[in-house]
Amino acid sequence: MIVAEVVGRTLAALGVDTVFGVVGSGNFHVTNALVDGGARFVAARHEAGAATMADAYARVSGKVGVVSVHQGPGLTNALTGLAEAAKSGTPLVVLAGEATETRSNFHIDQDALATAVGAVPMRVDDAGSATETAVRAYATATRERRAVLLNLPLDVQRADGGPGPGSAPALPALPERKTGTLARVWPDGGAEALAWMLTRSERPVFVAGRGARRARHQLEELADLVGALLATSAVAKGLFRGNPWDLDVSGGFSSPLAARLIRDADVLVAWGCSLNGWTTRHGALVGPGTEVVQIDLDEESIAVHQRVSLGLVGDIPEVAAAVADVLRPAGSRPSGPSSPAPRGYRTPALAGRIAAERAWRNVPYEDESGDGRIDPRTLTIALDDLLPDERIVATDSGNFMGYPAMFLDVPDEDGFCFTQGFQAVGLGLATAVGAALARPDRLPVAALGDGGALMGIAELETVVRLGLPMVIVVYDDEAYGAEVHHFAGHRLDTVTFPPADLASIARGHGCAAVTVSGVPDLDGVAAWLRGPRDRPLLVHAKITRERGSWWLEEAFRGH
């Protein structure tokens, strides 16, 4: 067994069940070894798509994502997806062939590329360390929530690696992380300090991020004890769905009521949430007198974007449970998630307002549809009514992206996949593929702008080949809309384009397609949903384009 096969077999033995990639000569053997070890290989049409698919798969499945690419250009093609994963803290392993001979046209400094985008570079240096290095790469990705580049030098790959792993290798010892325990980062106190702050709070709000995606039960119990309202960052949208005190997303996508209630909080507790510019509207949702508490697994993540009064390092469910134990009278039973709290922000009147005003679809607006174009709010509300509740929504980046984020409901935290840490255009369709493979029980919905759709158009063939019953909605304003509205008053011919028949392009790839310029055109979507769904559907929506989306002004403050 050659070294490349040892690496592939080792990762399969560790539990890797799916690998995404584009195969060339430099990653041929390691990919086949993964498949021989029981992993499924998903061939993408571009390495950026492969990396993004693996990122989305990891986010939704909770497993490590694995990508396999060719040396040199295979890796450079994957860099945007790798940067997104690294910035978002996705556990990811990129297997890349490496040309170490400087005279090779494939030779580049692959370590430097990984470091530049925030990934961890590793290398299999010889046959004797192949298994250990592969295990360490997997362990680092999994335990440290890091994106790891595992370089596989071409000459080392071909060397005799011995018999290879006969069973799952043991994970190596890594530096201990501060998980499962409370650490006092700023002033003295842990659970007791947070409990005291919440006890005297009159308007507490919890904002849960990606690090709290599996902590709903514990957070709801604590919120019930202190009368807190519940919100999430965009990447955790849906976490508290169904709870009467759920405000949905905090930040640029907040409804007017939600934004007002979050801004008026006297204690804002971030659970596994960085409180970045997206989530706080660049600080506008943190009131001048608000005390901020941040709980995270990583001490280095605390107070990066916001000043904090208290920072705790620990596992989110355990921290929440520990604080609840301090507050709960001895011997009492935990309350249910919908039990009324006698204090805090919660009142019957506010419950009624949240029920009536939390959803964006309940915020009045003037429908601007006409002249062969449909208002994106009207479009998305109609799609929300048509699509089944069991859905998983993935969005690309651009002027349009607030509409699916705000008007398409999702059933839980697995219903929304938001690869926007790097804010790259063109990754949305690949995101939907990875999410769909992680949750095949749900209808995948990809929401794209026309710019992102055309950037990632090659992966339409992947969607068709995999037989995914995906609904692909393209919000087409025939422009890079964010730039059009940001630079209003300047010449815009560099960011506007002639019409493109995206429905015909989709049919050419094997999709069903419908062009939508008004609500009646959505009958084609309803017909597809009633049918066998034996091929994906592309909805080419010609949307109104006279004004920028209202969240866009908030987003550009960070530019």
Coordinates of C-alpha atoms in Angstrom, one line a residue, residues 37-541:
G37 CA -12.5 2.5 2.8
G38 CA -16.2 3.2 2.6
A39 CA -16.5 6.9 2.0
R40 CA -18.7 8.4 -0.7
F41 CA -17.0 10.6 -3.2
V42 CA -19.0 13.6 -4.5
A43 CA -17.4 15.0 -7.7
A44 CA -17.8 18.7 -8.0
R45 CA -17.2 20.7 -11.3
H46 CA -14.9 23.3 -9.6
E47 CA -12.7 23.1 -6.6
A48 CA -14.3 26.2 -5.0
G49 CA -17.6 24.3 -5.2
A50 CA -16.1 21.2 -3.7
A51 CA -14.7 23.1 -0.7
T52 CA -18.0 24.9 -0.1
M53 CA -19.9 21.7 -0.4
A54 CA -17.7 20.1 2.3
D55 CA -18.1 23.2 4.5
A56 CA -21.9 23.1 4.2
Y57 CA -22.0 19.4 4.8
A58 CA -19.9 19.8 8.0
R59 CA -22.1 22.6 9.3
V60 CA -25.4 20.7 8.8
S61 CA -24.2 17.1 9.6
G62 CA -21.9 18.0 12.5
K63 CA -19.2 15.8 11.0
V64 CA -15.8 16.9 9.7
G65 CA -15.8 18.0 6.0
V66 CA -13.2 16.5 3.7
V67 CA -12.1 17.9 0.3
S68 CA -9.7 16.3 -2.2
V69 CA -7.9 18.5 -4.8
H70 CA -5.0 18.5 -7.2
Q71 CA -1.7 20.2 -6.5
G72 CA -1.2 23.8 -7.4
P73 CA -4.2 25.1 -9.3
G74 CA -6.5 22.6 -7.7
L75 CA -5.7 24.2 -4.4
T76 CA -5.8 27.8 -5.6
N77 CA -9.2 27.1 -7.2
A78 CA -10.4 25.9 -3.7
L79 CA -9.1 28.9 -1.8
T80 CA -12.3 30.9 -1.6
G81 CA -14.2 28.0 -0.2
L82 CA -11.3 27.3 2.2
A83 CA -11.2 30.9 3.4
E84 CA -14.9 30.8 4.1
A85 CA -14.5 27.6 6.1
A86 CA -11.5 28.9 8.0
K87 CA -13.2 32.2 8.9
S88 CA -16.4 30.3 10.0
G89 CA -14.6 27.8 12.2
T90 CA -15.7 24.8 10.2
P91 CA -13.9 21.5 10.9
L92 CA -12.5 20.8 7.5
V93 CA -9.6 18.7 6.0
V94 CA -8.3 19.6 2.6
L95 CA -6.2 16.8 1.0
A96 CA -4.0 18.4 -1.7
G97 CA -1.3 16.9 -3.8
E98 CA 1.9 19.0 -3.5
A99 CA 4.7 19.5 -6.1
T100 CA 7.8 20.1 -3.9
E101 CA 10.2 20.3 -6.9
T102 CA 10.6 24.0 -7.6
R103 CA 11.0 23.5 -11.3
S104 CA 7.5 22.0 -11.5
N105 CA 4.9 24.2 -13.1
F106 CA 2.6 23.1 -10.3
H107 CA 5.0 24.3 -7.5
I108 CA 3.7 27.0 -5.2
D109 CA 4.1 27.7 -1.5
Q110 CA 0.9 25.8 -0.4
D111 CA 1.7 26.3 3.3
A112 CA 1.7 30.0 2.8
L113 CA -1.6 29.9 0.9
A114 CA -3.3 28.0 3.8
T115 CA -1.8 30.4 6.4
A116 CA -3.0 33.4 4.4
V117 CA -6.6 32.4 4.6
G118 CA -6.5 31.2 8.2
A119 CA -6.2 27.5 7.7
V120 CA -3.7 25.2 9.4
P121 CA -1.0 23.7 7.1
M122 CA 0.3 20.2 7.7
R123 CA 2.4 17.8 5.6
V124 CA 3.0 14.1 5.3
D125 CA 6.8 14.1 5.3
D126 CA 7.5 10.4 5.0
A127 CA 6.0 6.9 4.9
G128 CA 6.6 6.3 8.6
S129 CA 4.5 9.3 9.8
A130 CA 1.7 9.1 7.3
T131 CA -0.9 7.5 9.6
E132 CA 0.0 9.7 12.5
T133 CA -0.1 12.9 10.4
A134 CA -3.5 12.0 8.9
V135 CA -4.9 11.3 12.4
R136 CA -3.5 14.6 13.7
A137 CA -5.0 16.6 10.8
Y138 CA -8.4 15.0 11.5
A139 CA -8.1 15.5 15.2
T140 CA -7.1 19.2 14.8
A141 CA -10.1 19.9 12.5
T142 CA -12.5 18.1 14.8
R143 CA -11.3 19.2 18.2
E144 CA -10.1 22.7 17.3
R145 CA -12.8 23.5 14.8
R146 CA -10.2 24.5 12.3
A147 CA -9.8 24.2 8.5
V148 CA -6.7 22.0 7.9
L149 CA -4.6 21.7 4.7
L150 CA -2.9 18.3 4.6
N151 CA -0.2 18.5 1.9
L152 CA 0.7 15.2 0.2
P153 CA 4.0 15.6 -1.6
L154 CA 4.0 13.6 -4.9
D155 CA 7.1 11.7 -4.2
V156 CA 6.1 10.8 -0.7
Q157 CA 2.6 9.7 -1.9
R158 CA 4.3 7.0 -4.2
A159 CA 6.4 5.5 -1.4
D160 CA 5.7 2.2 0.2
G161 CA 3.6 2.9 3.3
G162 CA 3.3 -0.7 4.6
P163 CA 0.1 -2.5 5.3
G164 CA -1.9 0.6 6.3
P165 CA -4.4 0.8 9.2
G166 CA -6.3 -2.3 10.0
S167 CA -8.7 -0.6 12.3
A168 CA -9.6 2.9 13.4
P169 CA -6.4 4.6 14.7
A170 CA -6.4 6.3 18.1
L171 CA -6.6 10.1 18.1
P172 CA -3.4 11.7 19.4
A173 CA -3.2 13.8 22.5
L174 CA -3.7 17.4 21.6
P175 CA -3.3 20.5 23.9
E176 CA -6.3 20.6 26.2
R177 CA -9.1 23.0 25.3
K178 CA -11.1 24.8 27.9
T179 CA -14.3 22.8 27.1
G180 CA -16.8 21.4 29.6
T181 CA -15.6 23.7 32.4
L182 CA -16.3 27.3 33.4
A183 CA -13.3 29.6 33.3
R184 CA -13.3 33.0 34.8
V185 CA -12.0 35.3 32.0
W186 CA -12.9 38.7 33.3
P187 CA -14.1 39.7 36.7
D188 CA -14.2 37.1 39.4
G189 CA -17.1 34.6 39.1
G190 CA -18.4 32.1 36.7
A191 CA -21.9 30.7 36.8
E192 CA -22.7 32.7 39.9
A193 CA -21.6 36.0 38.3
L194 CA -23.8 35.5 35.3
A195 CA -26.7 34.3 37.5
W196 CA -26.4 37.5 39.6
M197 CA -26.4 39.7 36.4
L198 CA -29.5 37.9 35.1
T199 CA -31.3 38.1 38.4
R200 CA -31.1 41.9 38.5
S201 CA -31.8 42.3 34.8
E202 CA -35.2 43.6 33.7
R203 CA -34.8 43.2 30.0
P204 CA -32.4 40.2 29.3
V205 CA -31.9 39.0 25.7
F206 CA -30.0 35.8 24.7
V207 CA -28.3 35.7 21.2
A208 CA -27.3 32.2 20.2
G209 CA -24.7 31.6 17.5
R210 CA -23.3 28.6 15.7
G211 CA -21.6 27.4 18.9
A212 CA -25.0 27.0 20.5
R213 CA -26.8 25.0 17.7
R214 CA -27.2 22.0 19.9
A215 CA -28.1 23.8 23.1
R216 CA -31.7 24.8 22.6
H217 CA -33.1 22.9 25.6
Q218 CA -30.6 24.3 28.1
L219 CA -30.9 27.9 26.8
E220 CA -34.7 27.8 26.9
E221 CA -34.7 26.5 30.4
L222 CA -32.4 29.3 31.6
A223 CA -34.4 31.9 29.6
D224 CA -37.6 30.8 31.3
L225 CA -36.0 31.3 34.7
V226 CA -34.9 34.9 34.0
G227 CA -37.6 36.0 31.5
A228 CA -35.2 36.4 28.6
L229 CA -36.1 36.9 25.0
L230 CA -34.3 34.7 22.4
A231 CA -32.6 35.5 19.2
T232 CA -29.9 34.0 17.0
S233 CA -27.1 35.0 14.7
A234 CA -27.8 34.4 11.0
V235 CA -25.9 31.1 11.0
A236 CA -28.1 29.7 13.8
K237 CA -31.4 30.9 12.3
G238 CA -34.2 28.6 13.3
L239 CA -32.7 27.4 16.6
F240 CA -35.7 28.7 18.7
R241 CA -38.4 28.2 16.1
G242 CA -41.7 27.7 17.7
N243 CA -40.8 29.3 21.0
P244 CA -43.2 32.2 21.7
W245 CA -40.3 34.5 22.8
D246 CA -38.2 33.8 19.6
L247 CA -37.2 37.1 17.9
D248 CA -35.5 35.2 15.0
V249 CA -32.2 36.7 13.7
S250 CA -30.4 39.5 15.4
G251 CA -28.7 42.0 13.1
G252 CA -29.3 43.4 9.6
F253 CA -32.0 40.8 9.1
S254 CA -33.9 41.7 12.3
S255 CA -37.5 42.8 11.9
P256 CA -38.2 46.3 13.3
L257 CA -39.7 44.9 16.5
A258 CA -36.9 42.5 17.1
A259 CA -34.2 45.2 16.5
R260 CA -35.9 47.5 19.0
L261 CA -36.2 44.8 21.7
I262 CA -32.6 43.7 21.3
R263 CA -31.3 47.3 21.4
D264 CA -33.3 48.0 24.6
A265 CA -31.8 45.0 26.4
D266 CA -30.1 45.8 29.7
V267 CA -28.2 42.5 29.6
L268 CA -27.2 40.9 26.3
V269 CA -25.8 37.3 26.5
A270 CA -24.0 35.9 23.5
W271 CA -24.0 32.1 23.5
G272 CA -21.4 30.7 21.1
C273 CA -21.8 33.9 19.1
S274 CA -19.1 36.4 18.1
L275 CA -21.4 39.5 18.1
N276 CA -19.8 40.6 14.9
G277 CA -20.9 43.5 12.6
W278 CA -23.6 41.3 11.0
T279 CA -25.2 40.3 14.3
T280 CA -25.1 43.7 16.0
R281 CA -25.6 46.1 13.0
H282 CA -22.1 47.3 13.6
G283 CA -22.9 47.9 17.3
A284 CA -26.2 49.7 16.8
L285 CA -28.1 46.9 18.5
V286 CA -26.0 47.1 21.6
G287 CA -27.5 49.9 23.7
P288 CA -25.1 52.4 25.5
G289 CA -26.1 51.0 28.9
T290 CA -26.3 47.4 27.9
E291 CA -24.1 44.9 29.8
V292 CA -22.7 42.3 27.4
V293 CA -21.8 38.8 28.4
Q294 CA -20.1 36.4 26.0
I295 CA -19.7 32.6 26.4
D296 CA -17.5 30.6 24.0
L297 CA -15.3 27.6 23.7
D298 CA -12.4 29.8 22.7
E299 CA -11.1 32.4 25.0
E300 CA -9.6 34.2 22.0
S301 CA -13.0 34.7 20.5
I302 CA -14.3 36.7 23.5
A303 CA -14.5 40.5 23.2
V304 CA -13.1 40.5 19.6
H305 CA -16.0 42.5 18.2
Q306 CA -17.7 44.0 21.3
R307 CA -16.7 45.1 24.8
V308 CA -17.9 42.7 27.4
S309 CA -18.7 42.9 31.1
L310 CA -18.2 39.2 31.6
G311 CA -16.6 36.5 29.5
L312 CA -16.8 32.8 30.2
V313 CA -15.0 29.9 28.5
G314 CA -17.0 26.7 28.3
D315 CA -19.3 24.3 26.5
I316 CA -22.6 26.2 25.9
P317 CA -25.0 23.5 27.2
E318 CA -23.0 23.0 30.3
V319 CA -22.6 26.7 31.0
A320 CA -26.3 27.3 30.6
A321 CA -27.2 24.4 32.8
A322 CA -24.8 25.5 35.5
V323 CA -26.3 29.0 35.6
A324 CA -29.8 27.5 35.7
D325 CA -28.7 25.4 38.7
V326 CA -27.6 28.5 40.6
L327 CA -30.9 30.2 39.9
R328 CA -33.2 27.3 40.4
P329 CA -34.5 26.6 44.0
A330 CA -33.0 23.4 45.4
G331 CA -35.1 20.4 44.5
S332 CA -37.3 22.2 42.0
R333 CA -37.9 20.7 38.5
P334 CA -36.8 22.4 35.3
S335 CA -39.6 24.3 33.6
G336 CA -40.7 23.6 30.0
P337 CA -39.6 25.7 27.1
S338 CA -42.9 27.5 26.8
S339 CA -43.6 28.0 30.6
P340 CA -44.4 31.7 31.4
A341 CA -41.8 33.6 33.3
P342 CA -43.0 35.9 36.0
R343 CA -40.4 38.5 35.4
G344 CA -37.9 39.9 32.9
Y345 CA -38.9 41.0 29.4
R346 CA -41.8 38.7 29.1
T347 CA -45.4 40.1 29.4
P348 CA -48.6 38.9 27.8
A349 CA -48.8 42.1 25.8
L350 CA -45.3 41.6 24.4
A351 CA -46.0 38.0 23.6
G352 CA -48.9 39.2 21.4
R353 CA -46.7 41.7 19.7
I354 CA -44.0 39.1 19.0
A355 CA -46.6 36.8 17.5
A356 CA -48.0 39.5 15.3
E357 CA -44.8 41.4 14.3
R358 CA -41.8 39.1 14.6
A359 CA -42.1 37.7 11.0
W360 CA -41.0 40.0 8.2
R361 CA -44.0 39.0 6.2
N362 CA -46.2 40.7 8.7
V363 CA -44.4 44.1 8.3
P364 CA -46.5 46.2 5.9
Y365 CA -44.9 47.2 2.6
E366 CA -45.9 48.6 -0.8
D367 CA -45.7 46.0 -3.5
E368 CA -43.6 47.4 -6.3
S369 CA -44.3 44.6 -8.8
G370 CA -45.0 45.7 -12.3
D371 CA -43.6 46.2 -15.8
G372 CA -42.6 42.5 -16.1
R373 CA -40.8 42.3 -12.7
I374 CA -41.9 41.0 -9.3
D375 CA -41.1 42.6 -6.0
P376 CA -38.7 40.2 -4.2
R377 CA -40.7 40.5 -1.0
T378 CA -43.8 39.4 -2.8
L379 CA -41.9 36.6 -4.5
T380 CA -40.4 35.2 -1.3
I381 CA -43.6 35.4 0.7
A382 CA -45.3 33.4 -2.0
L383 CA -42.5 30.8 -2.1
D384 CA -42.7 30.5 1.7
D385 CA -46.3 29.6 1.3
L386 CA -45.7 27.1 -1.5
L387 CA -42.6 25.3 -0.3
P388 CA -43.0 22.4 2.3
D389 CA -42.1 23.2 5.9
E390 CA -39.4 20.5 5.9
R391 CA -36.8 22.6 3.9
I392 CA -33.2 23.6 4.1
V393 CA -32.4 27.0 2.7
A394 CA -28.9 28.0 1.5
T395 CA -28.2 31.5 0.3
D396 CA -25.5 33.1 -1.8
S397 CA -24.2 36.6 -1.2
G398 CA -25.4 39.8 -2.8
N399 CA -28.0 42.6 -2.7
F400 CA -30.9 40.0 -2.8
M401 CA -29.8 37.7 0.1
G402 CA -31.9 39.4 2.8
Y403 CA -35.1 38.3 1.1
P404 CA -34.7 34.6 1.6
A405 CA -33.1 35.1 5.0
M406 CA -36.0 37.2 6.2
F407 CA -39.0 35.9 4.4
L408 CA -38.3 32.1 4.1
D409 CA -39.1 30.4 7.4
V410 CA -37.1 27.3 8.5
P411 CA -38.1 24.6 10.9
D412 CA -34.9 24.5 13.1
E413 CA -31.2 25.4 13.1
D414 CA -30.6 22.7 10.4
G415 CA -32.9 24.5 8.1
F416 CA -30.6 27.4 7.2
C417 CA -27.1 27.2 5.8
F418 CA -25.4 30.5 5.6
T419 CA -21.8 30.4 4.3
Q420 CA -21.1 34.1 4.6
G421 CA -18.1 34.4 6.8
F422 CA -16.0 35.6 3.8
Q423 CA -19.0 37.2 2.1
A424 CA -18.0 35.7 -1.3
V425 CA -20.4 35.7 -4.2
G426 CA -20.8 32.4 -6.1
L427 CA -20.8 29.8 -3.3
G428 CA -24.6 29.5 -2.8
L429 CA -25.4 26.7 -5.2
A430 CA -22.5 24.6 -3.8
T431 CA -23.6 25.4 -0.3
A432 CA -27.0 24.0 -1.1
V433 CA -25.5 20.8 -2.5
G434 CA -23.5 20.1 0.7
A435 CA -26.5 20.9 2.9
A436 CA -28.8 18.7 0.8
L437 CA -26.5 15.7 1.1
A438 CA -26.3 16.2 4.9
R439 CA -30.1 16.3 5.2
P440 CA -31.6 14.2 2.4
D441 CA -34.9 14.2 4.2
R442 CA -35.5 17.9 3.4
L443 CA -36.3 19.8 0.3
P444 CA -33.1 21.9 -0.5
V445 CA -33.7 25.5 -1.6
A446 CA -30.8 27.5 -3.1
A447 CA -31.3 31.2 -3.2
L448 CA -29.0 33.0 -5.6
G449 CA -28.5 36.3 -7.3
D450 CA -27.9 36.3 -11.0
G451 CA -24.2 37.2 -10.5
G452 CA -23.7 34.3 -8.1
A453 CA -25.7 31.9 -10.2
L454 CA -23.6 32.5 -13.3
M455 CA -20.4 32.3 -11.2
G456 CA -21.3 28.9 -9.9
I457 CA -23.3 27.6 -12.9
A458 CA -21.0 24.6 -13.4
E459 CA -22.5 23.0 -10.3
L460 CA -25.9 22.8 -11.9
E461 CA -24.6 19.7 -13.6
T462 CA -23.6 18.4 -10.2
V463 CA -27.2 19.0 -8.9
V464 CA -28.7 17.1 -11.8
R465 CA -26.1 14.3 -11.7
L466 CA -26.7 13.7 -8.0
G467 CA -30.5 13.6 -8.6
L468 CA -31.2 16.3 -5.9
P469 CA -34.8 17.5 -5.9
M470 CA -33.6 21.1 -5.4
V471 CA -35.5 24.3 -5.9
I472 CA -33.0 27.0 -7.2
V473 CA -34.4 30.5 -7.0
V474 CA -32.4 33.1 -8.9
Y475 CA -33.2 36.7 -8.0
D476 CA -32.3 38.4 -11.2
D477 CA -31.8 42.2 -11.4
E478 CA -29.3 41.9 -14.3
A479 CA -26.6 43.5 -12.2
Y480 CA -24.3 43.2 -9.2
G481 CA -27.1 44.9 -7.3
A482 CA -25.1 45.7 -4.2
E483 CA -22.6 47.8 -6.2
V484 CA -25.4 49.4 -8.3
H485 CA -27.1 50.8 -5.2
H486 CA -23.9 51.5 -3.2
F487 CA -22.5 53.6 -6.0
A488 CA -25.6 55.3 -7.2
G489 CA -24.8 58.5 -9.1
H490 CA -21.7 57.0 -10.7
R491 CA -21.4 55.3 -14.1
L492 CA -22.6 51.7 -13.6
D493 CA -22.0 50.0 -16.9
T494 CA -19.2 47.9 -15.3
V495 CA -21.7 46.3 -12.9
T496 CA -24.8 46.0 -15.1
F497 CA -25.5 43.3 -17.8
P498 CA -27.9 42.5 -20.6
P499 CA -30.7 40.0 -19.9
A500 CA -29.7 36.3 -19.7
D501 CA -32.2 33.5 -20.3
L502 CA -31.3 31.6 -17.1
A503 CA -34.3 29.2 -17.5
S504 CA -32.9 28.0 -20.9
I505 CA -29.5 27.6 -19.4
A506 CA -31.0 25.5 -16.6
R507 CA -32.9 23.3 -19.1
G508 CA -29.7 22.8 -21.0
H509 CA -28.2 21.3 -17.8
G510 CA -31.2 19.0 -17.4
C511 CA -33.3 21.1 -14.9
A512 CA -36.9 22.0 -15.1
A513 CA -37.3 25.7 -15.2
V514 CA -39.9 28.5 -14.9
T515 CA -39.5 32.2 -15.5
V516 CA -41.4 34.4 -13.0
S517 CA -42.2 38.0 -13.5
G518 CA -45.5 38.0 -11.5
V519 CA -47.3 35.9 -8.9
P520 CA -49.3 33.9 -11.5
D521 CA -46.1 32.5 -12.9
L522 CA -45.5 30.7 -9.6
D523 CA -48.1 28.1 -10.7
G524 CA -45.2 26.4 -12.4
V525 CA -43.5 26.0 -9.0
A526 CA -46.7 24.6 -7.5
A527 CA -47.0 22.1 -10.4
W528 CA -43.4 20.9 -9.9
L529 CA -44.0 20.5 -6.2
R530 CA -47.0 18.3 -6.9
G531 CA -45.1 16.2 -9.4
P532 CA -42.4 13.5 -8.9
R533 CA -39.6 16.1 -8.4
D534 CA -37.3 13.8 -10.4
R535 CA -35.1 16.7 -11.5
P536 CA -34.2 20.1 -10.0
L537 CA -36.3 23.2 -10.6
L538 CA -34.7 26.6 -11.4
V539 CA -37.0 29.6 -10.8
H540 CA -35.7 32.5 -12.9
A541 CA -37.3 35.4 -11.0

